Coordinates of C-alpha atoms in Angstrom, one line a residue:
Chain A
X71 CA -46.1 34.9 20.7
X72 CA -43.1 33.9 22.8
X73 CA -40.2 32.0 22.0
X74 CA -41.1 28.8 23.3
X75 CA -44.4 29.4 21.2
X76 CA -42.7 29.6 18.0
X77 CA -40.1 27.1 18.4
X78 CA -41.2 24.5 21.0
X79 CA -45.5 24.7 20.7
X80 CA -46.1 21.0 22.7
X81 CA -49.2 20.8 20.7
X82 CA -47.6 21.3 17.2
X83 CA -44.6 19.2 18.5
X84 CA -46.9 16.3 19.4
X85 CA -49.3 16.4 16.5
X86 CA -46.5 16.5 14.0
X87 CA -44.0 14.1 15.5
X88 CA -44.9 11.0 14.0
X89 CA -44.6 12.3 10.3
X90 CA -41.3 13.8 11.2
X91 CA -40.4 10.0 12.9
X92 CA -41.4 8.8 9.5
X93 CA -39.0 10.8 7.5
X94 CA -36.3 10.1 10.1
X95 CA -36.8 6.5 8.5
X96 CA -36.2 8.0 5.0
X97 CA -32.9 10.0 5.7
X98 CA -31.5 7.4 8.1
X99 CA -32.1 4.4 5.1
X100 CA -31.4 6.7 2.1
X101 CA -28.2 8.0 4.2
X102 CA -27.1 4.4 4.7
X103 CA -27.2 3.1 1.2
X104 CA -25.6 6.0 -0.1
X105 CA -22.8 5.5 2.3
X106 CA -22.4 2.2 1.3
X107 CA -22.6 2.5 -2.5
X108 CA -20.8 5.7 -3.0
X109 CA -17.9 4.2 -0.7
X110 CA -17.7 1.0 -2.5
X111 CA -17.3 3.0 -5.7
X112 CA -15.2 5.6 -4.9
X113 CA -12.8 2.6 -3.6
X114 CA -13.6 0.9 -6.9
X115 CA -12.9 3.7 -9.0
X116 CA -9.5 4.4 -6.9
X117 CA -8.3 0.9 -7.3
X118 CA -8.9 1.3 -11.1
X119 CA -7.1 3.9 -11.2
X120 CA -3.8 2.3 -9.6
X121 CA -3.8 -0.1 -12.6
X122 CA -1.9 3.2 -14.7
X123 CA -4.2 3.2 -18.2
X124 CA -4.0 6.9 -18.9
X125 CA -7.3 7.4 -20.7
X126 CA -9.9 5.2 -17.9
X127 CA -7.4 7.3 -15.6
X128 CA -8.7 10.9 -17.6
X129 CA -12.3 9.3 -17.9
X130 CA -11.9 9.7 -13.8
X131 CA -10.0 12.6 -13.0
X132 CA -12.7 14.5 -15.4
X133 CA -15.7 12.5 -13.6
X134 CA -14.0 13.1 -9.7
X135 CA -13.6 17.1 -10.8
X136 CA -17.2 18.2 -12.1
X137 CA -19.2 16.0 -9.7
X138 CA -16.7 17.5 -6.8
X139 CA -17.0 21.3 -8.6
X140 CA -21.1 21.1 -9.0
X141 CA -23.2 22.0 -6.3
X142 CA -25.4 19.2 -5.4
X143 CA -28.6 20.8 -6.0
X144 CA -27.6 21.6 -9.4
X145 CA -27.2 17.9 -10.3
X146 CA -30.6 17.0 -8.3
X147 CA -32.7 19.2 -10.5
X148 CA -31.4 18.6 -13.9
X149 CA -31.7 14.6 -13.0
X150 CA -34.8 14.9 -11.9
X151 CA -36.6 17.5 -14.5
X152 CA -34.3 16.9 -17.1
X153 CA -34.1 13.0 -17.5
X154 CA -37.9 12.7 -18.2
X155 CA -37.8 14.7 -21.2
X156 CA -35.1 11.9 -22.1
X157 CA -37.5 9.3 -21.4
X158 CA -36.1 8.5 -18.2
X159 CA -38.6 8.4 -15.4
X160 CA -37.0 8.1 -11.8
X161 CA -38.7 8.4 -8.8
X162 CA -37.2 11.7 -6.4
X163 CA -35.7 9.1 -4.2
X164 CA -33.9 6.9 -6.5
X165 CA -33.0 10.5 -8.0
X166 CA -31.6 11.7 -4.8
X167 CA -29.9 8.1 -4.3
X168 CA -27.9 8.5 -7.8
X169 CA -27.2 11.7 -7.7
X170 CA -25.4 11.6 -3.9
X171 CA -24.1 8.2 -4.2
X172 CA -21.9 9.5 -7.4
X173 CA -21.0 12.9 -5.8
X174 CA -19.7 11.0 -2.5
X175 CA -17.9 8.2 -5.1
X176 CA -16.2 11.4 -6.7
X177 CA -14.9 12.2 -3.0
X178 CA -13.9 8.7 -1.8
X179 CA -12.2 7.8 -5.3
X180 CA -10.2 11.0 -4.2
X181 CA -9.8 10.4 -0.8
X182 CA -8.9 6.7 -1.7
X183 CA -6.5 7.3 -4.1
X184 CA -4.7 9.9 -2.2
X185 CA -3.9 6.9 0.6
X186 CA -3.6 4.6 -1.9
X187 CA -0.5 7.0 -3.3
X188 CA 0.6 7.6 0.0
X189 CA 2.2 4.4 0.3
X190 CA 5.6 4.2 -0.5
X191 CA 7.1 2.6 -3.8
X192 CA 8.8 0.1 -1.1
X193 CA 5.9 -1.6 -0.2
X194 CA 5.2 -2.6 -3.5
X195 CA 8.8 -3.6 -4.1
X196 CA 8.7 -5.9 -0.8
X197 CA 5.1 -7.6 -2.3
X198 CA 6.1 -8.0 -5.7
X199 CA 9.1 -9.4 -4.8
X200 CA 7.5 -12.5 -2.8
X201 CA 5.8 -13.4 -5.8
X202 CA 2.7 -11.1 -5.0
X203 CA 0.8 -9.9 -8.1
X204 CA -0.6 -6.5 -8.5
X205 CA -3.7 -6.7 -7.7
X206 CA -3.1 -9.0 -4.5
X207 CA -0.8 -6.6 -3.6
X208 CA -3.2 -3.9 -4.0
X209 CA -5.5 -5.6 -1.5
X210 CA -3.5 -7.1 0.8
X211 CA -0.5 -4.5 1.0
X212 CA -1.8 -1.3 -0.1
X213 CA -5.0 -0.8 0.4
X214 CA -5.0 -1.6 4.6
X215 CA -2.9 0.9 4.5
X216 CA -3.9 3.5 2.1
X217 CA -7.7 2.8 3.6
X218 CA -6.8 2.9 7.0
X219 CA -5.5 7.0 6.1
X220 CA -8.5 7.9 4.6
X221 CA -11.1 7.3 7.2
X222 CA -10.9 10.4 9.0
X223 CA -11.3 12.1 5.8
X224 CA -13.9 9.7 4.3
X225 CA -16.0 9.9 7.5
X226 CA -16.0 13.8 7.2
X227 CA -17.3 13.4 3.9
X228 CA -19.8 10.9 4.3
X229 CA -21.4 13.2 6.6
X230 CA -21.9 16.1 4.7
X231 CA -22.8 14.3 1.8
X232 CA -25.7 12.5 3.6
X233 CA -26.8 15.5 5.0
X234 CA -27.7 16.8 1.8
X235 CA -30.4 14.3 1.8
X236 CA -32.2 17.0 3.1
X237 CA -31.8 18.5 -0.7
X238 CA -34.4 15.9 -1.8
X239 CA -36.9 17.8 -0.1
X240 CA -36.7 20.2 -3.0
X241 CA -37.7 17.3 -5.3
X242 CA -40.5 15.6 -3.1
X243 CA -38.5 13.5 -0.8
X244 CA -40.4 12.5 2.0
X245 CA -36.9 13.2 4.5
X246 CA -36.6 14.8 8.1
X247 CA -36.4 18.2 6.3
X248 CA -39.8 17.4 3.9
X249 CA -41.9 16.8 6.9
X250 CA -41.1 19.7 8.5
X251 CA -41.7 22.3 6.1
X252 CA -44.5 20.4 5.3
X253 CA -46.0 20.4 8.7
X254 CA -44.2 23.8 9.6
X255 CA -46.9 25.1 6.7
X256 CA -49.7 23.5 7.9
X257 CA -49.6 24.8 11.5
X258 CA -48.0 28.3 10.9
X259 CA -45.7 26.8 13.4
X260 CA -41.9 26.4 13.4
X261 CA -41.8 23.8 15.7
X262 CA -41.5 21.2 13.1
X263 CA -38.8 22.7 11.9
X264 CA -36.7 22.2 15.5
X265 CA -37.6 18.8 15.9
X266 CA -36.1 17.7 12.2
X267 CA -32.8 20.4 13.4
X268 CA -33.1 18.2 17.1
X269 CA -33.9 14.6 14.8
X270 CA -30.9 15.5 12.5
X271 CA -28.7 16.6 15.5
X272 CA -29.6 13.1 17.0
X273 CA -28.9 11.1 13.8
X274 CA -25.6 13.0 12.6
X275 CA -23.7 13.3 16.1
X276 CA -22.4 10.3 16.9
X277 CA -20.8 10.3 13.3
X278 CA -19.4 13.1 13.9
X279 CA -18.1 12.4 17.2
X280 CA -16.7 9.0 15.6
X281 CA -15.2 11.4 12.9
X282 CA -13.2 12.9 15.9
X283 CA -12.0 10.2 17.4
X284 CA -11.1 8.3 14.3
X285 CA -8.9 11.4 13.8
X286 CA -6.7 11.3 17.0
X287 CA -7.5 7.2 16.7
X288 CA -5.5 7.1 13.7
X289 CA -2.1 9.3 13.8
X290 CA -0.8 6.1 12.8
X291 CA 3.0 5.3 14.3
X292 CA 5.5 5.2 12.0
X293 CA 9.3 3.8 12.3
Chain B
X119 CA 32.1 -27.0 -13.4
X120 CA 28.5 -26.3 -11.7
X121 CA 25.7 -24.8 -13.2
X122 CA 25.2 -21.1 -11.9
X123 CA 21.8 -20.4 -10.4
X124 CA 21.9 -17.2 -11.1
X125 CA 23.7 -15.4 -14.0
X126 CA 24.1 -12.2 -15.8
X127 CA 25.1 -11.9 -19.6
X128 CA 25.5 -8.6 -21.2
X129 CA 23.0 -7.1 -18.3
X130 CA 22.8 -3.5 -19.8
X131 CA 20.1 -0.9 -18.5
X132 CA 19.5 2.6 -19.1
X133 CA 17.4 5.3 -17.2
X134 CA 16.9 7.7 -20.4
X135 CA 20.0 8.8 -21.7
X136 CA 21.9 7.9 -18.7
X137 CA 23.8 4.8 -18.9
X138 CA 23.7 2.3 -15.5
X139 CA 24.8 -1.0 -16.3
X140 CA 27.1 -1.3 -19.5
X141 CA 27.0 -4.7 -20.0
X142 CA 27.2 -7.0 -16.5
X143 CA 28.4 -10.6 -16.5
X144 CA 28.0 -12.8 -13.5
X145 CA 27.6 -16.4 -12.8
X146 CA 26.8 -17.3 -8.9
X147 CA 26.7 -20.9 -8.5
X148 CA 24.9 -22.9 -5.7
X149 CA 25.6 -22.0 -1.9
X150 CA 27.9 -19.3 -3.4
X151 CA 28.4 -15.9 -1.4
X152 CA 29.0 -13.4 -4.0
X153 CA 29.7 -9.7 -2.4
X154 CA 29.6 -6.5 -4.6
X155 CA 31.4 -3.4 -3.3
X156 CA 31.6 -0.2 -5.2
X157 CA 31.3 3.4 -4.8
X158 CA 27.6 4.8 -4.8
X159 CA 26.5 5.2 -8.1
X160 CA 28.5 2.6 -9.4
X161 CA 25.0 0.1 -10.2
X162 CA 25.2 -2.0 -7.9
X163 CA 21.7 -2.1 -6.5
X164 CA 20.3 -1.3 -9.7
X165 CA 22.3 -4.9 -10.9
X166 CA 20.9 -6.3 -8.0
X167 CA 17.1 -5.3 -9.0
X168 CA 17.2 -6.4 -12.2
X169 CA 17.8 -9.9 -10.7
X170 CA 14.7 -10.0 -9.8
X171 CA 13.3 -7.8 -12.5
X172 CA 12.1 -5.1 -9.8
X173 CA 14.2 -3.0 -13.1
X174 CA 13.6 -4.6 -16.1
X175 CA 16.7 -4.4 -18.2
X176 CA 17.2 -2.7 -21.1
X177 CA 18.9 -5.6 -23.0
X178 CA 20.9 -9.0 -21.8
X179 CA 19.7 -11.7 -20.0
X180 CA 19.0 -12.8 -16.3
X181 CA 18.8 -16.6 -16.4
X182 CA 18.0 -18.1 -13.0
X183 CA 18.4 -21.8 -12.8
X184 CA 19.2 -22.0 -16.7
X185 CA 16.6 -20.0 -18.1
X186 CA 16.1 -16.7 -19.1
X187 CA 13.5 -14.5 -17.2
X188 CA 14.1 -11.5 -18.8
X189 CA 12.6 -12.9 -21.6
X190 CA 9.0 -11.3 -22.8
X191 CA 6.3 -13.2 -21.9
X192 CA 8.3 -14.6 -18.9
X193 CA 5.7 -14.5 -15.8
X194 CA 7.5 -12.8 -13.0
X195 CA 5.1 -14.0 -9.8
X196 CA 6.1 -17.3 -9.7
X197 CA 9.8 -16.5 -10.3
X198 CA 9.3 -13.6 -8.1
X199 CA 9.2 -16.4 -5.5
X200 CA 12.4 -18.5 -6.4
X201 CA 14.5 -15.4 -5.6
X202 CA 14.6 -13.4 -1.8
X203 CA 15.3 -9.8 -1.4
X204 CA 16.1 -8.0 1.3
X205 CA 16.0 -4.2 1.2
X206 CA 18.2 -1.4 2.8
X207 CA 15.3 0.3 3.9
X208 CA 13.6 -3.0 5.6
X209 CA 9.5 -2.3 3.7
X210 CA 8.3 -4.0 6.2
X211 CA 4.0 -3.9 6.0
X212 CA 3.0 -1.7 9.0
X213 CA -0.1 -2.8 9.0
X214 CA 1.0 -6.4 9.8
X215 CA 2.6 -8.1 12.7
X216 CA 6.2 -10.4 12.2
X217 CA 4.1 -13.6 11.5
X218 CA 1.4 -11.5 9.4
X219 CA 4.7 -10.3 7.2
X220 CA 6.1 -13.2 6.8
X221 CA 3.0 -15.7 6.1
X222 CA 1.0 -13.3 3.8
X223 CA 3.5 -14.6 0.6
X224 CA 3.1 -18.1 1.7
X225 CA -0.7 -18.1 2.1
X226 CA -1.1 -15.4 -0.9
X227 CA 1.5 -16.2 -3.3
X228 CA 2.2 -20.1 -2.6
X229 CA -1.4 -20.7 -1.6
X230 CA -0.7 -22.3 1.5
X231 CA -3.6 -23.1 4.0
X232 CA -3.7 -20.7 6.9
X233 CA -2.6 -23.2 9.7
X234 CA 0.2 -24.1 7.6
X235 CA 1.7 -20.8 6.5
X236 CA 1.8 -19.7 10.2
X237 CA 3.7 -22.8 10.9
X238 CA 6.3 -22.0 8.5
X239 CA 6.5 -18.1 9.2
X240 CA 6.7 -19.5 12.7
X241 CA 9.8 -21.6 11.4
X242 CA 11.2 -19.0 9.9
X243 CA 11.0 -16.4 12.7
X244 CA 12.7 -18.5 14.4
X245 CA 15.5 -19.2 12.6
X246 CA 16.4 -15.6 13.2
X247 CA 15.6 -15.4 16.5
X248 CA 12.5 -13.7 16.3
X249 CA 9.9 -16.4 17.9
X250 CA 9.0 -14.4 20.6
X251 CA 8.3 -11.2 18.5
X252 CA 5.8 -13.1 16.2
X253 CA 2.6 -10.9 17.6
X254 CA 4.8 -8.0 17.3
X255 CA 4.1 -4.7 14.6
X256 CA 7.2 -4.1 13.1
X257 CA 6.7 -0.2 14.9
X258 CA 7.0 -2.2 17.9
X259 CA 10.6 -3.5 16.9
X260 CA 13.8 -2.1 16.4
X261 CA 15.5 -2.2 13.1
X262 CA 18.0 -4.7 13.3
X263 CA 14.6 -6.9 14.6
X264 CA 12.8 -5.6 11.6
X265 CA 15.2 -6.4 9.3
X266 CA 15.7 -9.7 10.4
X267 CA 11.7 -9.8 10.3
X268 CA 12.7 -8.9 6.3
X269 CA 15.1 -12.0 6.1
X270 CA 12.5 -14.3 7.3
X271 CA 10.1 -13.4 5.1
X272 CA 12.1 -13.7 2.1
X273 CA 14.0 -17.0 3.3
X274 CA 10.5 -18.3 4.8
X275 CA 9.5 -18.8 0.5
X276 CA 12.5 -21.3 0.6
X277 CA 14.2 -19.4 -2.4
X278 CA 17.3 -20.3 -4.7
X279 CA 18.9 -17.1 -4.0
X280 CA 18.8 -14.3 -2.1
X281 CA 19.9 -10.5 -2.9
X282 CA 21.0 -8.1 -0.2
X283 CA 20.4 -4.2 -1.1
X284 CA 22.6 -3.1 1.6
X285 CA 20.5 -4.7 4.4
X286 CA 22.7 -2.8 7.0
X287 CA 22.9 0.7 5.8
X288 CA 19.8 1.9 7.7
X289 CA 20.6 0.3 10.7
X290 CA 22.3 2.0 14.2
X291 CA 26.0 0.3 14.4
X292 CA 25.1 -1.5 17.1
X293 CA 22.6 -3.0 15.4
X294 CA 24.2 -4.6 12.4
X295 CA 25.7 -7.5 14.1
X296 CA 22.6 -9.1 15.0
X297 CA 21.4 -8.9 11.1
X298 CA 24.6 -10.2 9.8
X299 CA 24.8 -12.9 12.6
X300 CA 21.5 -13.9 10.7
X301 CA 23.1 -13.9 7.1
X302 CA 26.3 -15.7 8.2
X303 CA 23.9 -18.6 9.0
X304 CA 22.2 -18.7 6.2
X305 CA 25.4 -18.7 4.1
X306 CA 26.3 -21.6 6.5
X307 CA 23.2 -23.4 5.7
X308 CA 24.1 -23.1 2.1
X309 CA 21.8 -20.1 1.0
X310 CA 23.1 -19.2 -2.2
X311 CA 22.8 -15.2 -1.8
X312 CA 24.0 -11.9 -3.7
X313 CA 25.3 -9.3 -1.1
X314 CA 25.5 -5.5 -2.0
X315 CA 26.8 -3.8 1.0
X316 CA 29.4 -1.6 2.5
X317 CA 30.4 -4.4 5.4
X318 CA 33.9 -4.7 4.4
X319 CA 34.8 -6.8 7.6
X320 CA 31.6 -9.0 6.4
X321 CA 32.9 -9.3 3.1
X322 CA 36.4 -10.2 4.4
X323 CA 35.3 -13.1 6.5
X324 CA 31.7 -14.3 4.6
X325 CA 32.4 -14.0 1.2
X326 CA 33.1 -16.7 -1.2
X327 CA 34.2 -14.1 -4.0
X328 CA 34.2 -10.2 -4.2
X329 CA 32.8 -7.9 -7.1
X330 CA 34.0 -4.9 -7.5
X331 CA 31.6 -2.4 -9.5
X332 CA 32.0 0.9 -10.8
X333 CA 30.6 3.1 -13.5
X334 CA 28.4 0.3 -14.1
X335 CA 30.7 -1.9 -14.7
X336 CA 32.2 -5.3 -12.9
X337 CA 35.8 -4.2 -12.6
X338 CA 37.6 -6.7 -10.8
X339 CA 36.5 -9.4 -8.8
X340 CA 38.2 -12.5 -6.8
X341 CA 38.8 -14.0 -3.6
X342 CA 38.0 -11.5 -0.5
X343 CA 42.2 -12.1 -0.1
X344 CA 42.5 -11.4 -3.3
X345 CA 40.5 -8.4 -3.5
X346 CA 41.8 -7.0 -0.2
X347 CA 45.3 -8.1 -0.4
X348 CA 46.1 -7.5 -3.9
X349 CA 43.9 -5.0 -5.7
X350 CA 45.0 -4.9 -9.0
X351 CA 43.0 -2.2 -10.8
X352 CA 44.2 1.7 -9.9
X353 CA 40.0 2.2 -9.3
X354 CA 39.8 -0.4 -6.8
X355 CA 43.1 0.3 -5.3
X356 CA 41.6 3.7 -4.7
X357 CA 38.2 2.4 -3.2
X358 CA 39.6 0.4 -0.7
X359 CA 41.9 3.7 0.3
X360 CA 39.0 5.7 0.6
X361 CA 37.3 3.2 2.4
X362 CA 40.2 2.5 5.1
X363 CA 40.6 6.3 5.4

């Protein structure tokens, strides 16, 4: 058997190519929700934690720490074979949403805050002294600012936590990676397995090309 | 005798164990150009912030326009508004062009409509000069522009006083006549305004009356002649020596 055999068998490629497509569907929808909702509440969480009460602020540190110090997996199995003994019956792909929406929130809130602290005490003076109120300052002042620093970051982060979506596979996720091994088994081919590496390659890319640019985009000029 | 839109009584604040103001008394009255000079470290922008309660004091009271807002319970936004500052170190928002900067308190804090706010940022740009700049980031424009950007966004809130914190200290020298050009026509147009700066030619020909602070404390204070001419305390005597030297 020759390389192009084992990697790149036309017939395997072509049989298996529509099941693969299908999981495309499942990491590209899964991968955009979690974006979305562990952005929006990292960002949540970070602007809570500008308001100064020191034991929500602990509550968060704690939360931003573990979910940042556990590997992924680790959280992925105990959800999904621990919360049924609890009564708790989710399916592997709300699991997988959950458990990767609150791990990319731990990041963001991080990320978040970081630019959110970045800006200097001034700015705050300037707003408060118009008449501005905290939080309106914190939206209108702070946050374009402290935002605006933390999308190289938060881009870099969003795409290695929605690559992980290819951990649900583990728990039955019907992803990119799921319909490869899947059809990689049936065949006794790994030619599945290159098109999900070519299909994630295709998906992830351009994000991480915009994760470049955003980086030379945004050395932001300062007076 | 006028009422005083602004006034200090007993203003005493402390950072810990350390001691700023030891008990400030000041009345401005309207239009008034009051200028406070003192060595560094003497309180004078922490008196100034606690005009505006950017430092809340630890006892005496700030009454703006006869009442106290030092008070608890006192709510700071909307008197936030009644008083200007302008800050050494400009705090411009970066993010923002001149007209963004100087509208966003209008439309967020006075809750003007859009179309109007931009009118009156507009107004206010002008007024220092700045029309032209309006579409401008304040990385785009040079400090003395920037802080004049500063002035119209505080004056463009139409307030009953305004406090300088040294709003030429950051600025290249030839830079600073340009800002003070600005305040010399506000004072003209009867701003009432509270000037902490190290301008002593300013001071001579601007002022209305001159404070002198130090060790947290208002030591002497009178006409700029009197001031200049005739110091009469051995500690401002020996400012004004330092400064000349």
């Amino acid at each position: 058997m020759d390389f192009s055999d084992a990697f790149l068998n036309a017939t395997v490629l072509q049989k298996y190519a529509p099941s693969i497509l299908s999981g495309v569907w499942v990491t590209l929808y899964l991968s955009a929700i979690i974006v979305v909702a562990g952005t929006a509440l990292g960002l949540i969480l970070a602007c809570i934690r500008a308001c100064g009460w020191k034991a929500v602020n602990f509550v968060i540190i704690v939360y931003a720490d573990i979910l940042r110090a556990l590997p992924p997996l680790v959280l992925i199995l105990i959800a999904y074979f621990g919360l049924p003994g609890v009564g708790v019956l989710w399916s592997s792909n709300l699991v997988l949403f959950i458990v990767l929406t609150l791990i990319l929130a731990a990041f963001a809130e991080e990320i978040f805050w970081a630019g959110i602290t970045s800006v200097g005490k001034g700015q705050w003076e300037a707003s408060r002294s118009t008449g501005l109120g905290f939080a309106q300052t914190l939206f209108w002042v702070v946050l374009p600012q402290g935002v605006r620093m933390g999308l190289p970051p938060l881009t870099n982060r969003a795409i290695a936590v929605t690559k992980m979506t290819a951990l649900g596979s583990v728990i039955g996720v019907p992803d990119i990676l799921n319909q490869a091994t899947t059809a990689q088994s049936f065949s006794g081919n790994a030619s599945p397995l290159t098109l999900a590496a070519l299909a994630y390659v295709a998906l992830f890319l351009p994000f991480v090309l915009l994760a470049r640019w955003l980086e030379t985009r945004f050395a932001w000029k300062r007076t | 005798m006028t009422l005083p839109i602004l006034e200090l009584a007993g203003l005493r604040k402390s950072f810990g164990e350390l001691e700023i103001l030891t008990g400030i008394d000041l009345k401005v009255t309207k239009g008034e150009l009051a200028f406070v000079i003192g060595p560094s470290g003497s309180g004078k922008s922490t008196m100034l912030r606690c005009c505006n309660l950017l430092e809340r004091p630890t006892s005496g009271a700030v009454m703006l326009e006869g009442r106290n807002i030092a008070a608890s319970g006192v709510r700071l936004d909307p008197v936030r508004r009644r008083i200007g500052m302008v800050f050494q170190s400009f705090n411009l928002y970066p993010h923002l062009d001149a007209l963004g900067n100087v509208s966003l308190a209008l439309r967020k804090s006075l809750k003007l409509p859009r179309a109007e706010a931009a009118e009156r940022a507009a107004a206010a740009l002008e007024r220092v000069g700045l029309a032209e700049r309006a579409r401008h980031h304040p990385a785009q424009l040079s400090g003395g522009q920037q802080q004049r950007v500063a002035i119209a966004r505080a004056m463009a809130l139409e307030p009953a006083v305004m406090l300088f914190d040294e709003p030429t200290s950051a600025l290249d020298p030839e830079l600073v006549g340009e800002v003070l050009a600005v305040m010399r026509e506000l004072r003209e147009a009867g701003m009432t305004m509270v000037v902490v700066s190290h301008e002593m030619r300013f001071a001579r020909e601007a002022a209305d009356r001159v404070i002198f602070m130090d060790q947290g404390a208002i030591v002497e204070q009178g006409t700029a002649e009197e001031i200049f001419g005739a110091p009469k305390s051995s500690r401002l005597q020996a400012f004004l020596a330092r400064q000349a030297a």
